mmCIF file of C-alpha atoms and ligand atoms in Angstrom:
data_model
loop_
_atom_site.group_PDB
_atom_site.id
_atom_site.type_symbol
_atom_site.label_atom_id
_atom_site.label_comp_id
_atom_site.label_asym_id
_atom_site.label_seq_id
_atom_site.Cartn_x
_atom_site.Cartn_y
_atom_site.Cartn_z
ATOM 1 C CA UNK A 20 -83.802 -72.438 -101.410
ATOM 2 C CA UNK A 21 -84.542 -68.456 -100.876
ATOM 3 C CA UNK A 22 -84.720 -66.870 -97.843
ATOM 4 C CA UNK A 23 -88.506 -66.911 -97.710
ATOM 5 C CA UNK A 24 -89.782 -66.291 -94.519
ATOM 6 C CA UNK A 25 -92.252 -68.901 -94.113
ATOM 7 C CA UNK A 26 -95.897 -67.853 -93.147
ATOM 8 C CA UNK A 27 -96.101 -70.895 -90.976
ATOM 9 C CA UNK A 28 -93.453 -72.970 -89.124
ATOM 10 C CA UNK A 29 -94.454 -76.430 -87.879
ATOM 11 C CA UNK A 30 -93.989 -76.090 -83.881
ATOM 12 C CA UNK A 31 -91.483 -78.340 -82.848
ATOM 13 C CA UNK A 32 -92.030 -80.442 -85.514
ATOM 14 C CA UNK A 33 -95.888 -81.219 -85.731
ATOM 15 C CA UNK A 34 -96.724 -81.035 -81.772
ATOM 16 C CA UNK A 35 -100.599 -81.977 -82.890
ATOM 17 C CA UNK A 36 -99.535 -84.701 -84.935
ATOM 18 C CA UNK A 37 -96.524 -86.569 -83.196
ATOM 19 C CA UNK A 38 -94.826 -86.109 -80.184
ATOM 20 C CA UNK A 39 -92.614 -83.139 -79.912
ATOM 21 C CA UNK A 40 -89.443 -82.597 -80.989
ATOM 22 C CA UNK A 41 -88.542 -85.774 -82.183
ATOM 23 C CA UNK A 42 -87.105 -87.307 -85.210
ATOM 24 C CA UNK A 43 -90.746 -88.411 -86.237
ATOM 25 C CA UNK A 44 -92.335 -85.351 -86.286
ATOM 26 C CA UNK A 45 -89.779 -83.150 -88.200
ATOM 27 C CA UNK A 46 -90.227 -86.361 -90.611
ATOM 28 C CA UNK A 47 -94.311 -85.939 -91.199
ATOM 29 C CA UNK A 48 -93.932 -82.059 -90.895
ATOM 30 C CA UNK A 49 -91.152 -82.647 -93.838
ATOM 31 C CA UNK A 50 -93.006 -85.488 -95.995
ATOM 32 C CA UNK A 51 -96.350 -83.377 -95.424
ATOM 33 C CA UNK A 52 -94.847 -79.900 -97.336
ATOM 34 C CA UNK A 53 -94.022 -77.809 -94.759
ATOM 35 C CA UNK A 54 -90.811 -76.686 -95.602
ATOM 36 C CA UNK A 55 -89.802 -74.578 -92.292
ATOM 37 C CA UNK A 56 -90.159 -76.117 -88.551
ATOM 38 C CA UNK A 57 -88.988 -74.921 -85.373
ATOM 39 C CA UNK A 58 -87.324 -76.868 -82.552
ATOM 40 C CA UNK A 59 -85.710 -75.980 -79.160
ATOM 41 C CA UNK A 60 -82.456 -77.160 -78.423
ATOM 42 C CA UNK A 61 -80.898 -77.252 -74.730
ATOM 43 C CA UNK A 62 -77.561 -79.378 -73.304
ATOM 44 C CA UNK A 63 -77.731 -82.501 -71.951
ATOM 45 C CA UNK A 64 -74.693 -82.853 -68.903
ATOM 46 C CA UNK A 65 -72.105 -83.410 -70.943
ATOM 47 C CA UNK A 66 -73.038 -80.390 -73.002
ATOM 48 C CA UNK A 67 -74.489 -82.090 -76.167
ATOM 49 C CA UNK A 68 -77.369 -80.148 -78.188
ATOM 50 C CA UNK A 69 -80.310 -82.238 -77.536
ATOM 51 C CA UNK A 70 -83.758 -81.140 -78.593
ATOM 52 C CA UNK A 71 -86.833 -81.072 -76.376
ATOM 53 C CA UNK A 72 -88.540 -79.090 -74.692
ATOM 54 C CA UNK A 73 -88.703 -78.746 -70.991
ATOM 55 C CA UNK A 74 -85.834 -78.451 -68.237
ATOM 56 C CA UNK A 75 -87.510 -81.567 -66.689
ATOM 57 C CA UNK A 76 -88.438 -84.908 -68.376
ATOM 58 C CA UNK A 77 -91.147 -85.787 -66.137
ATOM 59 C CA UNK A 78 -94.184 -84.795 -68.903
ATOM 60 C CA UNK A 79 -92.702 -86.912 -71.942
ATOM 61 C CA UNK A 80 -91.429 -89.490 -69.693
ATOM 62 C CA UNK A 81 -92.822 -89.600 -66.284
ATOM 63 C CA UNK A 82 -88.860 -89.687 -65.750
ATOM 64 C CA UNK A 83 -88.276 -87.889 -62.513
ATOM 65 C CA UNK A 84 -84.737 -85.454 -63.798
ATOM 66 C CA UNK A 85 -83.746 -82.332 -65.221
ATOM 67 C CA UNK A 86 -82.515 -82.750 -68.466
ATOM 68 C CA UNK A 87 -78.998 -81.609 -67.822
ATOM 69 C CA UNK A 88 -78.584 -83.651 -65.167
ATOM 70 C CA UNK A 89 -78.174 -86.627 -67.433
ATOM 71 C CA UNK A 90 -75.817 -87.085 -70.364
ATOM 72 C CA UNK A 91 -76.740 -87.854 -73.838
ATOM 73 C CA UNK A 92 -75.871 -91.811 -73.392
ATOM 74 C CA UNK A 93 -78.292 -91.528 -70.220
ATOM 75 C CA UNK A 94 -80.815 -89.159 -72.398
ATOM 76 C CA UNK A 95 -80.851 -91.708 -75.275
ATOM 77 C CA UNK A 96 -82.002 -94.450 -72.904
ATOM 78 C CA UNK A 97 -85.111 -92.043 -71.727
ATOM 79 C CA UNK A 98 -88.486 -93.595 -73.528
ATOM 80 C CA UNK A 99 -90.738 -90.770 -74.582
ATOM 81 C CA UNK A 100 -94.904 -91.637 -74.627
ATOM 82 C CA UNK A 101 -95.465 -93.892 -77.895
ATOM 83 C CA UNK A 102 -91.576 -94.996 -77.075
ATOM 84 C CA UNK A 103 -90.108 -92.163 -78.871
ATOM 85 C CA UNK A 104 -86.682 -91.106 -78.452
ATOM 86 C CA UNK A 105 -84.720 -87.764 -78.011
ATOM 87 C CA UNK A 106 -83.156 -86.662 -80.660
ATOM 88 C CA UNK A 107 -79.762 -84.663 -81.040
ATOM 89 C CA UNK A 108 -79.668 -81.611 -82.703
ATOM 90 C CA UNK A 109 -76.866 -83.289 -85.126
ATOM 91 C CA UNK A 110 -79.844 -86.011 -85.424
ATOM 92 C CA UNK A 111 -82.406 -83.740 -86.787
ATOM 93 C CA UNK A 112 -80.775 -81.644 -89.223
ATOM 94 C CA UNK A 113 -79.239 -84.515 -90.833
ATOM 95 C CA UNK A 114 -83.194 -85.392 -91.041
ATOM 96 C CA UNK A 115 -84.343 -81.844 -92.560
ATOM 97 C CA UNK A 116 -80.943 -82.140 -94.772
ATOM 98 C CA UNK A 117 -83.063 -85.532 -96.256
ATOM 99 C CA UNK A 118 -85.796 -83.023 -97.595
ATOM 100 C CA UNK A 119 -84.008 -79.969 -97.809
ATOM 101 C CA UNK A 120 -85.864 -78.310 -95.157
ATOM 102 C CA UNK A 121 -85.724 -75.022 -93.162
ATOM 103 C CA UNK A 122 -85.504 -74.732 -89.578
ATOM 104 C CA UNK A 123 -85.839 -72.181 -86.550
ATOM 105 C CA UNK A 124 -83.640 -73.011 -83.722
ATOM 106 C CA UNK A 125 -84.745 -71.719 -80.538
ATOM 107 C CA UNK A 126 -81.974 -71.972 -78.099
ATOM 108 C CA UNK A 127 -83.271 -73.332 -75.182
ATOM 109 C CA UNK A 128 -80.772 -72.849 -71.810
ATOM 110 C CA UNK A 129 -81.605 -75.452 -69.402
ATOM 111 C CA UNK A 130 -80.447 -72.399 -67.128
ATOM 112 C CA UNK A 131 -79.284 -68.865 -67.056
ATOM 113 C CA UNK A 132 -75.363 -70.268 -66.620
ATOM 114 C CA UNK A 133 -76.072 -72.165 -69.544
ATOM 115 C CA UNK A 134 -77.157 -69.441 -71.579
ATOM 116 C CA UNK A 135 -73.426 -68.439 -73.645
ATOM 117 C CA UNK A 136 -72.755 -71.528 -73.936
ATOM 118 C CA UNK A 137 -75.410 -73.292 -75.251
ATOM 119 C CA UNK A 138 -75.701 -71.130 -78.118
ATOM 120 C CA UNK A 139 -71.968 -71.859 -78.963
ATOM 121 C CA UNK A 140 -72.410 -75.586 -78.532
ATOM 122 C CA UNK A 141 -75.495 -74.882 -81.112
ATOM 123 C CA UNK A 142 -73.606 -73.438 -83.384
ATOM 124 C CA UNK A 143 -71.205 -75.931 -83.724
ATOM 125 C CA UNK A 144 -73.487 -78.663 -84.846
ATOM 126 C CA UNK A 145 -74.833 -76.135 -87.093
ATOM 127 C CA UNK A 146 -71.497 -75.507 -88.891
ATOM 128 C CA UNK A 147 -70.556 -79.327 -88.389
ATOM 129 C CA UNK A 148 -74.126 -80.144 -90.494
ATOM 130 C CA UNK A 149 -74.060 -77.433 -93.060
ATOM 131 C CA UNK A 150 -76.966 -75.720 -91.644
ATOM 132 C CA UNK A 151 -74.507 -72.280 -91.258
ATOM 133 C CA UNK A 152 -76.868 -70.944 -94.250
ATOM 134 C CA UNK A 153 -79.085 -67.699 -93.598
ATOM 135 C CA UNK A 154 -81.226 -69.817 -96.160
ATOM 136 C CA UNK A 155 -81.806 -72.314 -94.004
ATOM 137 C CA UNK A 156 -81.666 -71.819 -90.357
ATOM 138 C CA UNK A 157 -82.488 -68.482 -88.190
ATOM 139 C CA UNK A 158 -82.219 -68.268 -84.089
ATOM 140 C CA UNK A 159 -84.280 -67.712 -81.565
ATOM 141 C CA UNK A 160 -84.285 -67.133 -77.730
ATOM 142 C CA UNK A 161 -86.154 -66.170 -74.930
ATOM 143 C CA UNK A 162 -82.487 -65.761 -73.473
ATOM 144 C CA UNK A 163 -80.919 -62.438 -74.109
ATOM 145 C CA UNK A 164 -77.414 -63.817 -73.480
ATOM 146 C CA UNK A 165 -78.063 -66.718 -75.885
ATOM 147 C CA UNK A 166 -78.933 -64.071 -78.442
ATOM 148 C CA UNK A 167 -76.312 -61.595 -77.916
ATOM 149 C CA UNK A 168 -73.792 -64.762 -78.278
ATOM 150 C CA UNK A 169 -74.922 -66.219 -81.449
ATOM 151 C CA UNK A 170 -75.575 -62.652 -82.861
ATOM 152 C CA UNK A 171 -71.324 -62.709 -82.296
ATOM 153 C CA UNK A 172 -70.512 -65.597 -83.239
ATOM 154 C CA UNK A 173 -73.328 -65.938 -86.328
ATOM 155 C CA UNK A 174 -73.851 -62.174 -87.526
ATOM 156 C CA UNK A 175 -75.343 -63.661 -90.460
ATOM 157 C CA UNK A 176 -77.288 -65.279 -89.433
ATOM 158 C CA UNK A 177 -81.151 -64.039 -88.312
ATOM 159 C CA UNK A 178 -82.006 -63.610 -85.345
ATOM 160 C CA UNK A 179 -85.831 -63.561 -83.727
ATOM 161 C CA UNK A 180 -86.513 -61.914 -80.110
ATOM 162 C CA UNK A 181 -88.819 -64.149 -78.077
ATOM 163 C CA UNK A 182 -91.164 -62.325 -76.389
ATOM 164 C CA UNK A 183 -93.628 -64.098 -73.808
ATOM 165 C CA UNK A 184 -94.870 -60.715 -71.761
ATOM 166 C CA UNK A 185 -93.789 -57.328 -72.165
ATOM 167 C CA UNK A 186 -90.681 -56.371 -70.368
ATOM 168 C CA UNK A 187 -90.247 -51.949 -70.790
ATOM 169 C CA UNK A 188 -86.959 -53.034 -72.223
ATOM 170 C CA UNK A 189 -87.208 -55.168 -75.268
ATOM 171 C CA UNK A 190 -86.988 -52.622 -77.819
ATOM 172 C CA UNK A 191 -84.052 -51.640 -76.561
ATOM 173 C CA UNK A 192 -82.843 -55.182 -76.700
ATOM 174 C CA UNK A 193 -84.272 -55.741 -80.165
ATOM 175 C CA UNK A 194 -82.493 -52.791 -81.660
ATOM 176 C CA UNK A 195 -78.712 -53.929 -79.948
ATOM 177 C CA UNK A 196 -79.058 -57.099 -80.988
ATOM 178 C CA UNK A 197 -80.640 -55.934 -84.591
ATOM 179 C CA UNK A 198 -83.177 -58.521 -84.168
ATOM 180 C CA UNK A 199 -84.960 -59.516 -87.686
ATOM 181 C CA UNK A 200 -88.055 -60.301 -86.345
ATOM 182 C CA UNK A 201 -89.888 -60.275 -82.588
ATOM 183 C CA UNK A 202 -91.576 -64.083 -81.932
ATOM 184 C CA UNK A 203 -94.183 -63.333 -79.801
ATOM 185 C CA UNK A 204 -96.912 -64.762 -77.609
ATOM 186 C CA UNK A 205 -100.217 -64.223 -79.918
ATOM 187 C CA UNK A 206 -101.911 -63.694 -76.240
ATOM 188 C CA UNK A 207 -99.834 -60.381 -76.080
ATOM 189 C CA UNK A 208 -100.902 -59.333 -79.810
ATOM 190 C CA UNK A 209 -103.110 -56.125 -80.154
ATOM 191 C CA UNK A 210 -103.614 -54.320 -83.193
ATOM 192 C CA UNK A 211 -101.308 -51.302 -81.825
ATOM 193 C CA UNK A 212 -98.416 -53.817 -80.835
ATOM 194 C CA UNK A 213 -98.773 -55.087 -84.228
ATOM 195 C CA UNK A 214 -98.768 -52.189 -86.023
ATOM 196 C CA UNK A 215 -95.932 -50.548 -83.917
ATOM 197 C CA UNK A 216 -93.259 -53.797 -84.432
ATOM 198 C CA UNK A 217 -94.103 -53.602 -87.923
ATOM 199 C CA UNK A 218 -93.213 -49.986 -88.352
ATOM 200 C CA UNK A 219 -90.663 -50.349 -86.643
ATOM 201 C CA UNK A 220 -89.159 -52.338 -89.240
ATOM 202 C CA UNK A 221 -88.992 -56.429 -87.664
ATOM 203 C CA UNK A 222 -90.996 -59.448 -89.323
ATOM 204 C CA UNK A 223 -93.477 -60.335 -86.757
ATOM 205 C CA UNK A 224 -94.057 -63.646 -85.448
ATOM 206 C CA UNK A 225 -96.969 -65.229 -83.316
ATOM 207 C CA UNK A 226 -96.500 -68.581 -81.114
ATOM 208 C CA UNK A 227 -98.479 -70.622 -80.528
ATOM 209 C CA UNK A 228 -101.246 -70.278 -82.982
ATOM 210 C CA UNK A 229 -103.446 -73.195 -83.995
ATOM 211 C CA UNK A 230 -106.885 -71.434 -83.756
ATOM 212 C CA UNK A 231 -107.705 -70.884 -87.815
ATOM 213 C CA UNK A 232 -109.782 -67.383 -86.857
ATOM 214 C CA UNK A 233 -107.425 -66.232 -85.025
ATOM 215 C CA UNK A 234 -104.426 -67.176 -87.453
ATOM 216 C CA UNK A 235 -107.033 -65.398 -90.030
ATOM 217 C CA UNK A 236 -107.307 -62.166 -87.420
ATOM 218 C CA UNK A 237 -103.509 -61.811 -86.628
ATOM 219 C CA UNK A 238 -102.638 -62.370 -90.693
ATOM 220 C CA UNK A 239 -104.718 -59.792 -91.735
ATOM 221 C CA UNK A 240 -103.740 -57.038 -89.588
ATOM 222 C CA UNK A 241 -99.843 -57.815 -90.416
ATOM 223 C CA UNK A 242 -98.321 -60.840 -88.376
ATOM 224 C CA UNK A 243 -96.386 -62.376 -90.845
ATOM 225 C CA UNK A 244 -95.858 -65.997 -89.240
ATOM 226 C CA UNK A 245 -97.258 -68.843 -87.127
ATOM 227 C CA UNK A 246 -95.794 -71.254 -85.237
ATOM 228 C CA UNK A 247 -97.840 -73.952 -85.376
ATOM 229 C CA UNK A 248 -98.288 -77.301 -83.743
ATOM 230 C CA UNK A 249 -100.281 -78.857 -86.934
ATOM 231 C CA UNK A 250 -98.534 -76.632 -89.980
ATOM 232 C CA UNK A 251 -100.444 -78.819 -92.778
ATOM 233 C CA UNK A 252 -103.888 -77.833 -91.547
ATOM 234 C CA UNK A 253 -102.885 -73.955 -91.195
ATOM 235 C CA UNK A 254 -101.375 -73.871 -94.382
ATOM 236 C CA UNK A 255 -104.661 -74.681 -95.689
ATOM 237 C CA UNK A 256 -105.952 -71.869 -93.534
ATOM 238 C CA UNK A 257 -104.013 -69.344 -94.892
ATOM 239 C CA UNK A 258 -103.652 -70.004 -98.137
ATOM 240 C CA UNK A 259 -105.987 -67.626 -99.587
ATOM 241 C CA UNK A 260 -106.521 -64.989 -97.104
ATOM 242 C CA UNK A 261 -105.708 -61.459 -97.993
ATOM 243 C CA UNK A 262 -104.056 -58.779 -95.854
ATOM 244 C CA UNK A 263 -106.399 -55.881 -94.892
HETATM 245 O O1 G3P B 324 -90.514 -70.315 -80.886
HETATM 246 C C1 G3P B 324 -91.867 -70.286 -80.645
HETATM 247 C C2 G3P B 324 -92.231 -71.109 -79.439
HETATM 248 O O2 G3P B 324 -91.649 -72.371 -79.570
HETATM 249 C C3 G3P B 324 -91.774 -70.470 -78.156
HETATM 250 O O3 G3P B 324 -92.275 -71.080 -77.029
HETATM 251 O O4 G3P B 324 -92.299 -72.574 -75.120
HETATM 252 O O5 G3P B 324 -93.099 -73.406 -77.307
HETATM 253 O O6 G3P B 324 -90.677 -73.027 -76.924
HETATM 254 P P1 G3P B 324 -92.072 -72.594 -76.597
HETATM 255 MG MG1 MG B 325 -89.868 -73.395 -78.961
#
């Protein structure tokens, strides 16, 4: 597989379809075409790469914990709604390996201590799995220190700067840490934001999009991705739309 930067990523799996971040829904988004998905990964206690979402379990589980409070052996007992299970990061990419799939790790901190290290524990199932391909897999963070540390440890591989409001200081982070693309809330998109990160050289990225007009609006005045919680229906969307 190329590095083809994917016009649309399925959002943690296929959020819209089945639950998030688990094993099942990187299976449908893989079985259903989409070739590129994105997932967040954050350490259980005993500093395992698990993937879901939240610091807390409470809203997939009603289980009253922080998710780093409990190790994976504890984590693996945790029923999700429809009695779905957390995956490890190790877990999923031996499921994308199945169908040759691309995939977007967001690394997830549970906290700011955590942010070094969990991008170094990410890395090493990354390696351990193959996945150490700019082909295959590119980062992501909200966490500057997360990206600074896998931009040492992986220079090769991409990197995307989350954005979710509009610090004065992100280009200044996007340069030092020669981000490849900015990931950004679509609710921060204007026309002038777009056309200034695209001049200034980055692939730009919108989360999360699963209005078809607006997915239509931001493709046509430059965004080049969408993270998506149900990929196969925006793929359809996009298809045949044209830049402006
Ligand atoms: O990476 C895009 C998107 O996943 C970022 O926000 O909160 O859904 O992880 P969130
Ligand atoms: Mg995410």
């Amino acid at each position: 597989m190329s590095f083809v930067f994917p016009v649309v990523f399925g959002h943690r799996g296929a959020k819209a379809v089945e639950i998030e971040n688990t094993i099942e829904a990187f299976r449908y988004a893989c079985q259903s075409g989409v070739r590129w998905v994105e997932l967040d990964a954050m350490l259980s206690k005993d500093k395992q790469p698990v993937v879901f979402h939240d610091e807390t379990l409470d809203r997939l589980s009603g289980v009253h914990a922080r998710l780093d409070q409990l190790t994976l052996k504890e984590l693996k007992e945790v029923s999700l709604i429809n009695d779905r299970r957390i995956p490890t990061l190790d877990e999923v990419l031996d499921c994308l390996n199945g169908y040759d799939g691309g995939v977007n790790i967001e690394i997830k901190p549970s906290c700011r201590q955590a942010e070094r290290e969990t991008a170094q524990k990410v890395w090493q199932v990354v390696r351990q799995k193959g996945f150490d391909d700019p082909k295959r897999v590119f980062f992501s963070s909200f966490a500057w220190d997360s990206l600074e540390e896998i931009g040492k440890i992986a220079p090769h591989i991409k990197r995307g700067l989350l954005l979710e409001d509009l610090r004065p200081d992100w280009r200044f982070f996007a340069r030092k840490i020669q981000a490849y693309s900015i990931n950004c809330d679509a609710r921060l998109l204007t026309v002038s934001l777009i056309n200034e990160i695209k001049k200034a050289g980055y692939r730009l990225m919108a989360y999360t999009v699963n209005d078809p007009a607006q997915a239509v609006y931001l493709y046509r005045h430059g965004v080049d991705g969408f993270f998506c919680d149900d990929p196969v229906s925006m793929i359809e969307v996009l298809k045949n739309v044209q830049r402006l």
